N, CA and C atoms as an extended XYZ file, in Angstrom:
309
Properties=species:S:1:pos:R:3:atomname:S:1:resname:S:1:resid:I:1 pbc="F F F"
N        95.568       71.509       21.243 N   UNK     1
C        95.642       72.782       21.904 CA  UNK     1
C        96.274       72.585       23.278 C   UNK     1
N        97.468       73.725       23.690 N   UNK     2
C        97.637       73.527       25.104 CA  UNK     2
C        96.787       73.724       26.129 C   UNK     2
N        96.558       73.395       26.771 N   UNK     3
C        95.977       73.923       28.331 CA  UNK     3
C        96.300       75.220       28.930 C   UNK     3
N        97.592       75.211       28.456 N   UNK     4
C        98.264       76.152       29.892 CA  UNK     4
C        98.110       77.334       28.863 C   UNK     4
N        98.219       77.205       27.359 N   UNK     5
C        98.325       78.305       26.787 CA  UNK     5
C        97.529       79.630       26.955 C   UNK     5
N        97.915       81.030       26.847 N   UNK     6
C        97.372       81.909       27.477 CA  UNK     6
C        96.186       82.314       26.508 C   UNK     6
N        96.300       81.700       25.588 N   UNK     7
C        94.786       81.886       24.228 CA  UNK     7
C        93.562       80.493       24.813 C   UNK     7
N        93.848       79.546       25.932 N   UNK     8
C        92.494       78.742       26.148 CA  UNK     8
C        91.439       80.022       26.646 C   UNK     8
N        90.167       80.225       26.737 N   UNK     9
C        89.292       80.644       26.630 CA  UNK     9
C        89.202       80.315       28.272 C   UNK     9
N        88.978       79.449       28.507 N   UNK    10
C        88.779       79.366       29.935 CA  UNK    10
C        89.635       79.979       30.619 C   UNK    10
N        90.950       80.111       30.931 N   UNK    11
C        92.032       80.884       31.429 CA  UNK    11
C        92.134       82.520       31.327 C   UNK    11
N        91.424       82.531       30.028 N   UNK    12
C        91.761       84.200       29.817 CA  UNK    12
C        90.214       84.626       30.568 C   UNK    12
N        89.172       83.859       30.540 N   UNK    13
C        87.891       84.193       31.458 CA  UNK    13
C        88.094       84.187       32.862 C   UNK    13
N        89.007       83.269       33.339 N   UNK    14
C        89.302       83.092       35.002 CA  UNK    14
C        90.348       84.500       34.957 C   UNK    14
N        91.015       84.778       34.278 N   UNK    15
C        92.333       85.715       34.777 CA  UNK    15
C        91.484       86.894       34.818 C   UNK    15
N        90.524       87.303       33.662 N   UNK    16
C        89.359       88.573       33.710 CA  UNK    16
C        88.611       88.989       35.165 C   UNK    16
N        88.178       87.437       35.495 N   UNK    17
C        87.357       87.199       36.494 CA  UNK    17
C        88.150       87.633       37.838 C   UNK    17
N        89.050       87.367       38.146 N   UNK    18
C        89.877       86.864       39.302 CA  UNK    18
C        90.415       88.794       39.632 C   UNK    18
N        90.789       89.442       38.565 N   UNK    19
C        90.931       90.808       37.950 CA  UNK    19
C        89.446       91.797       38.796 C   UNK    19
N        88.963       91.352       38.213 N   UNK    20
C        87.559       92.148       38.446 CA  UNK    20
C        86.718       92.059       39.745 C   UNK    20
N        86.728       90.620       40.345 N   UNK    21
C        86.287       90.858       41.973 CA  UNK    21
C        87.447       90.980       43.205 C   UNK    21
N        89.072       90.642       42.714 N   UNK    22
C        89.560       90.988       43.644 CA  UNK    22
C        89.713       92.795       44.006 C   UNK    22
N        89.262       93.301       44.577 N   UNK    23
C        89.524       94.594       44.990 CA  UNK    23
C        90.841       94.912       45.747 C   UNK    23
N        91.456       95.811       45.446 N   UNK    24
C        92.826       96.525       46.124 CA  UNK    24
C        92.972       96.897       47.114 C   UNK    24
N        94.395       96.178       48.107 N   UNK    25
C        94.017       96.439       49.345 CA  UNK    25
C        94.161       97.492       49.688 C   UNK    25
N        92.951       98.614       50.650 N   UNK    26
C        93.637       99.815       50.798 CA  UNK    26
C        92.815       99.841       52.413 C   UNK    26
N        93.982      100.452       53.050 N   UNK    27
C        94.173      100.353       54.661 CA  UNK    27
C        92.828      101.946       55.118 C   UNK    27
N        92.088      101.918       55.613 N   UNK    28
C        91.443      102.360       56.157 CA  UNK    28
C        92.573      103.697       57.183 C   UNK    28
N        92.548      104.816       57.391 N   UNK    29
C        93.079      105.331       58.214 CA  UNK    29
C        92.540      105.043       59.899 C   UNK    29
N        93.394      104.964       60.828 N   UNK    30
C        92.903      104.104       62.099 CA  UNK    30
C        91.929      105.446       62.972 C   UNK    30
N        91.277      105.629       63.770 N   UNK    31
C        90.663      106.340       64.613 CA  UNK    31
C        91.471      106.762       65.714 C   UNK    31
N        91.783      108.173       66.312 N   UNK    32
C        92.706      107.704       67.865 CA  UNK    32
C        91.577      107.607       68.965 C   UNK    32
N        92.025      106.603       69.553 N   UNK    33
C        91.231      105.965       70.654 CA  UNK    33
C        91.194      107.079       71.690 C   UNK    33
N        90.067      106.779       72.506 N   UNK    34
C        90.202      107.521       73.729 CA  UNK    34
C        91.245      107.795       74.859 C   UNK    34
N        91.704      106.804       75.139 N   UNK    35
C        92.828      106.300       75.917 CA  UNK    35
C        94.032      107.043       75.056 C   UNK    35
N        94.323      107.018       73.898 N   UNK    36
C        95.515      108.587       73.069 CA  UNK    36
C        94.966      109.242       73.426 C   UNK    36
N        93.818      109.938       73.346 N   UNK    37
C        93.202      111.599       72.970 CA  UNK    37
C        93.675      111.767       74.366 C   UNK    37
N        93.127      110.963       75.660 N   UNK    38
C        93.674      111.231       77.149 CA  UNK    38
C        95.051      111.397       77.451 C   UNK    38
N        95.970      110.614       77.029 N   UNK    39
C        97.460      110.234       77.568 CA  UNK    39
C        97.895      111.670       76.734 C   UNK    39
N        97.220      112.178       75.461 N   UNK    40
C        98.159      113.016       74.884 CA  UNK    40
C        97.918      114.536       75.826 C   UNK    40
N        96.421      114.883       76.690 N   UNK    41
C        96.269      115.423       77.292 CA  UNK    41
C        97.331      115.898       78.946 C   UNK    41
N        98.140      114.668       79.082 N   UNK    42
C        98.677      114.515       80.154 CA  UNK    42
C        99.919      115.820       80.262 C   UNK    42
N        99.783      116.290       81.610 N   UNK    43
C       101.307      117.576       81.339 CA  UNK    43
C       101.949      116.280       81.976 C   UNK    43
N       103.400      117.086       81.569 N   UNK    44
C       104.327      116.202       81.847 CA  UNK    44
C       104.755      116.361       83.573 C   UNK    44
N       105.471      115.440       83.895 N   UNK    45
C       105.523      115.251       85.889 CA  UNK    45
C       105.942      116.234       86.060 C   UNK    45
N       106.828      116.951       85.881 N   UNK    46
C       107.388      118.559       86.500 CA  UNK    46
C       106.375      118.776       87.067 C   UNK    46
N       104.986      119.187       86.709 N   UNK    47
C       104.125      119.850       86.683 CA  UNK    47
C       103.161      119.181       87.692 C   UNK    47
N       103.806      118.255       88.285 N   UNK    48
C       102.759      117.874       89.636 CA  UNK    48
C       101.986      118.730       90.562 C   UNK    48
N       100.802      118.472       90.688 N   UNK    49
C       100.180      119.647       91.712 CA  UNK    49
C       100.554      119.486       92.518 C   UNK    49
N       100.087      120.469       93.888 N   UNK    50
C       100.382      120.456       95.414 CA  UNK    50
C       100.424      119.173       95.879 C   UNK    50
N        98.602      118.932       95.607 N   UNK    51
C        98.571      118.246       96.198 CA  UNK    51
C        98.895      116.713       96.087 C   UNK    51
N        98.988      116.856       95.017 N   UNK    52
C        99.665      115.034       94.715 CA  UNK    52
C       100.888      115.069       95.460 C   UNK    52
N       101.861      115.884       95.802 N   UNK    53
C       102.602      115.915       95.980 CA  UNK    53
C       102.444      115.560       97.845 C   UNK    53
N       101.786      116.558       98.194 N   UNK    54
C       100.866      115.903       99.873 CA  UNK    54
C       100.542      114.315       99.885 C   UNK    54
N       100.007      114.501       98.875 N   UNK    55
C        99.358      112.418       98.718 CA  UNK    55
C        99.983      111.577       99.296 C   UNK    55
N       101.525      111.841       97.966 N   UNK    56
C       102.884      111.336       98.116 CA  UNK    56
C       103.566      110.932       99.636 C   UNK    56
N       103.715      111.930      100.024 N   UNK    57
C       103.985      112.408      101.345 CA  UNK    57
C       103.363      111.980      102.650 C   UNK    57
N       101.803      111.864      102.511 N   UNK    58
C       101.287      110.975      103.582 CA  UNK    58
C       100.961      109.424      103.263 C   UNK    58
N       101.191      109.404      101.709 N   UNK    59
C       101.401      107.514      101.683 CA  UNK    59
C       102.976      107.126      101.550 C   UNK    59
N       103.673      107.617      102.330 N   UNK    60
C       104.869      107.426      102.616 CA  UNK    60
C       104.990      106.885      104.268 C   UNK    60
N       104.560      108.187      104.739 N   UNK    61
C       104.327      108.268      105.805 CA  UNK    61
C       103.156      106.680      106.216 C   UNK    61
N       102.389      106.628      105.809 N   UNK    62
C       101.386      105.139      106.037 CA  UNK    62
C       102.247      104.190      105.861 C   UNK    62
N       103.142      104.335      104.840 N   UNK    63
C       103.788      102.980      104.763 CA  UNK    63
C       104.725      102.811      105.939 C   UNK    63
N       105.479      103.728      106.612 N   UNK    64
C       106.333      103.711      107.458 CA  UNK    64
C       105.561      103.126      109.122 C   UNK    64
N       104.265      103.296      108.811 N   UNK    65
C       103.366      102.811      110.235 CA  UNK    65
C       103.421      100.880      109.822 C   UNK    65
N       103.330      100.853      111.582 N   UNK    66
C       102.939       99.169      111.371 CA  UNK    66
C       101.291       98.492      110.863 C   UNK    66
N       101.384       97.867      110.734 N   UNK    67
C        99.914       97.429      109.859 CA  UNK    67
C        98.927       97.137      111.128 C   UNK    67
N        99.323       96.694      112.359 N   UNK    68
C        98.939       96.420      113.254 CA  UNK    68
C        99.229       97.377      115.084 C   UNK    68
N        98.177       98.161      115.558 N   UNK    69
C        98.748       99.023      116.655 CA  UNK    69
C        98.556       98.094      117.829 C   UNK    69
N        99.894       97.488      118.179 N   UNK    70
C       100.465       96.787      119.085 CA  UNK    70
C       100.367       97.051      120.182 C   UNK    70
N       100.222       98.096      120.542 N   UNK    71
C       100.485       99.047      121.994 CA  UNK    71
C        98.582       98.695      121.968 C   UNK    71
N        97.461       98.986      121.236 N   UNK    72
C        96.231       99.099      121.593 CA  UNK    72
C        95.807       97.365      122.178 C   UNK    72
N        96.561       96.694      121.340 N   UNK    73
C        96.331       94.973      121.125 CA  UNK    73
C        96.807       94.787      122.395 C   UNK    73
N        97.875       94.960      122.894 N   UNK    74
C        98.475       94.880      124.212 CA  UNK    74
C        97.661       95.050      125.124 C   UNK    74
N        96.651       96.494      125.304 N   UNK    75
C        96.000       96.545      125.755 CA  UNK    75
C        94.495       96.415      126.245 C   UNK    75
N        94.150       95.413      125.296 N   UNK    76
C        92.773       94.857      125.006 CA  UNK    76
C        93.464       93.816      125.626 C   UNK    76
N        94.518       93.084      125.622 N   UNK    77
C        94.748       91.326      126.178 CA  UNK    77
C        94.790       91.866      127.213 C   UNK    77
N        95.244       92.763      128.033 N   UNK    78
C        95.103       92.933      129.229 CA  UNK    78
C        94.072       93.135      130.208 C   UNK    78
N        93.390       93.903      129.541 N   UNK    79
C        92.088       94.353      129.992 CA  UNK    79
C        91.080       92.605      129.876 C   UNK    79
N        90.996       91.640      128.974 N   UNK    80
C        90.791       90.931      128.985 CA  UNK    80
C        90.880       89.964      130.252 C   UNK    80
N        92.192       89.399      129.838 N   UNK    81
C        92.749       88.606      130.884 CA  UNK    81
C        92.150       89.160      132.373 C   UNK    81
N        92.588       90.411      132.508 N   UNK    82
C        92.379       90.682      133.955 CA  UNK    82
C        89.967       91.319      134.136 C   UNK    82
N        89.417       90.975      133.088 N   UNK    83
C        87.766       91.178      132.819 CA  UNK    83
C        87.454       92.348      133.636 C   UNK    83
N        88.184       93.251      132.744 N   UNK    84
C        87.776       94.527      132.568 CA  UNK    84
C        87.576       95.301      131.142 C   UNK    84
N        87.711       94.772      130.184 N   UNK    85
C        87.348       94.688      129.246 CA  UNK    85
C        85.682       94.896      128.374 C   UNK    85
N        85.548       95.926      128.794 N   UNK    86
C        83.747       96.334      128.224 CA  UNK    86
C        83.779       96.805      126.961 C   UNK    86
N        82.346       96.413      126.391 N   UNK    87
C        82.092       96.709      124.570 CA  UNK    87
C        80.795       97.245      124.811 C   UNK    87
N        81.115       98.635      124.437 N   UNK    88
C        79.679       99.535      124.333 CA  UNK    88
C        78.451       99.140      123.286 C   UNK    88
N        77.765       98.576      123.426 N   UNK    89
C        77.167       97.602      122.398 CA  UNK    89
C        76.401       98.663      121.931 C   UNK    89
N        75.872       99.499      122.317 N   UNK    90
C        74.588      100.684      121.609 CA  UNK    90
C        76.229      101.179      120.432 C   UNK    90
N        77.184      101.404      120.558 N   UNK    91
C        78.367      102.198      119.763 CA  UNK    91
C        78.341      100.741      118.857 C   UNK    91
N        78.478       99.456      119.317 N   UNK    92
C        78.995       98.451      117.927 CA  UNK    92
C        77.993       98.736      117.348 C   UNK    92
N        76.731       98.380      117.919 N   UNK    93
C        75.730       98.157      116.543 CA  UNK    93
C        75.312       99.349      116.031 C   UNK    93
N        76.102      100.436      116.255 N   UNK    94
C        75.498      101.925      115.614 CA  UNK    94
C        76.771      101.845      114.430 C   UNK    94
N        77.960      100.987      115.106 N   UNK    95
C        78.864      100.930      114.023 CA  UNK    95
C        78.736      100.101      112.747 C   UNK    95
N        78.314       98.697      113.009 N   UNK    96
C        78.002       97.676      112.324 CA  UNK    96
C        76.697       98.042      111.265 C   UNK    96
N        75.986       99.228      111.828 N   UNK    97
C        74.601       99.351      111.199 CA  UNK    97
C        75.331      100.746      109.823 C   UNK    97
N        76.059      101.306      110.152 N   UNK    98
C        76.773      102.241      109.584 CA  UNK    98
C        77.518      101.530      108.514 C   UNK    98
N        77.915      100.842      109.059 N   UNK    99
C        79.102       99.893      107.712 CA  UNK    99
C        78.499       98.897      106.869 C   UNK    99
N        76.777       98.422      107.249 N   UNK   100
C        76.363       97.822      106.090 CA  UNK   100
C        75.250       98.622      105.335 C   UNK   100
N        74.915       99.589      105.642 N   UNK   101
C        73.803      100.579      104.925 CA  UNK   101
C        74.740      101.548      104.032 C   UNK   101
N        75.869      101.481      104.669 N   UNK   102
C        76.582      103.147      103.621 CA  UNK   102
C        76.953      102.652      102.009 C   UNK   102
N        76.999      101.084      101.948 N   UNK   103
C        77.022      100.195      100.625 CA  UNK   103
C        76.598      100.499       99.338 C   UNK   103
């Protein structure tokens, strides 16, 4: 008897077998995520509000300032150098006490 022949008994039981637990692939339809349901919500830019448009406009404006006010710095080394230079300490620590409680 052959082996390979398609009448061995064992072969025609594996090909039955192999038949019967492989299941067919079938793709699940996907969910739309939150992040679609949002982006599809979006109007398109024409439609910018006022005020984004203000936003725009004063972070333009910020960027055009220096990062550092030179003219105030100038005037703290001076006041220094020449010890006139006073720090309202009841104002720091009302400041310092403000900037770690508001957390």
């Amino acid at each position: 008897m052959n082996p390979i022949s398609s009448n061995h008994p064992s072969l025609v039981n594996a090909s039955t077998q192999n038949q019967e637990t492989v299941a067919p692939h079938t793709e699940t339809p996907r969910k739309e995520t939150i992040a679609e349901q949002k982006l599809a919500e979006i109007t398109p830019f024409s439609t910018v509000s006022q005020q984004a448009r203000e936003l725009e406009s004063m972070q333009q404006e910020l960027r055009s300032l220096p990062d550092v006010d030179l003219e105030r710095v100038n005037q703290i080394r001076a006041e220094l150098q020449q010890g006139t230079f006073s720090v309202d300490l009841d104002e720091l620590a009302g400041a310092i006490f403000s900037t770690h409680h508001s957390e």
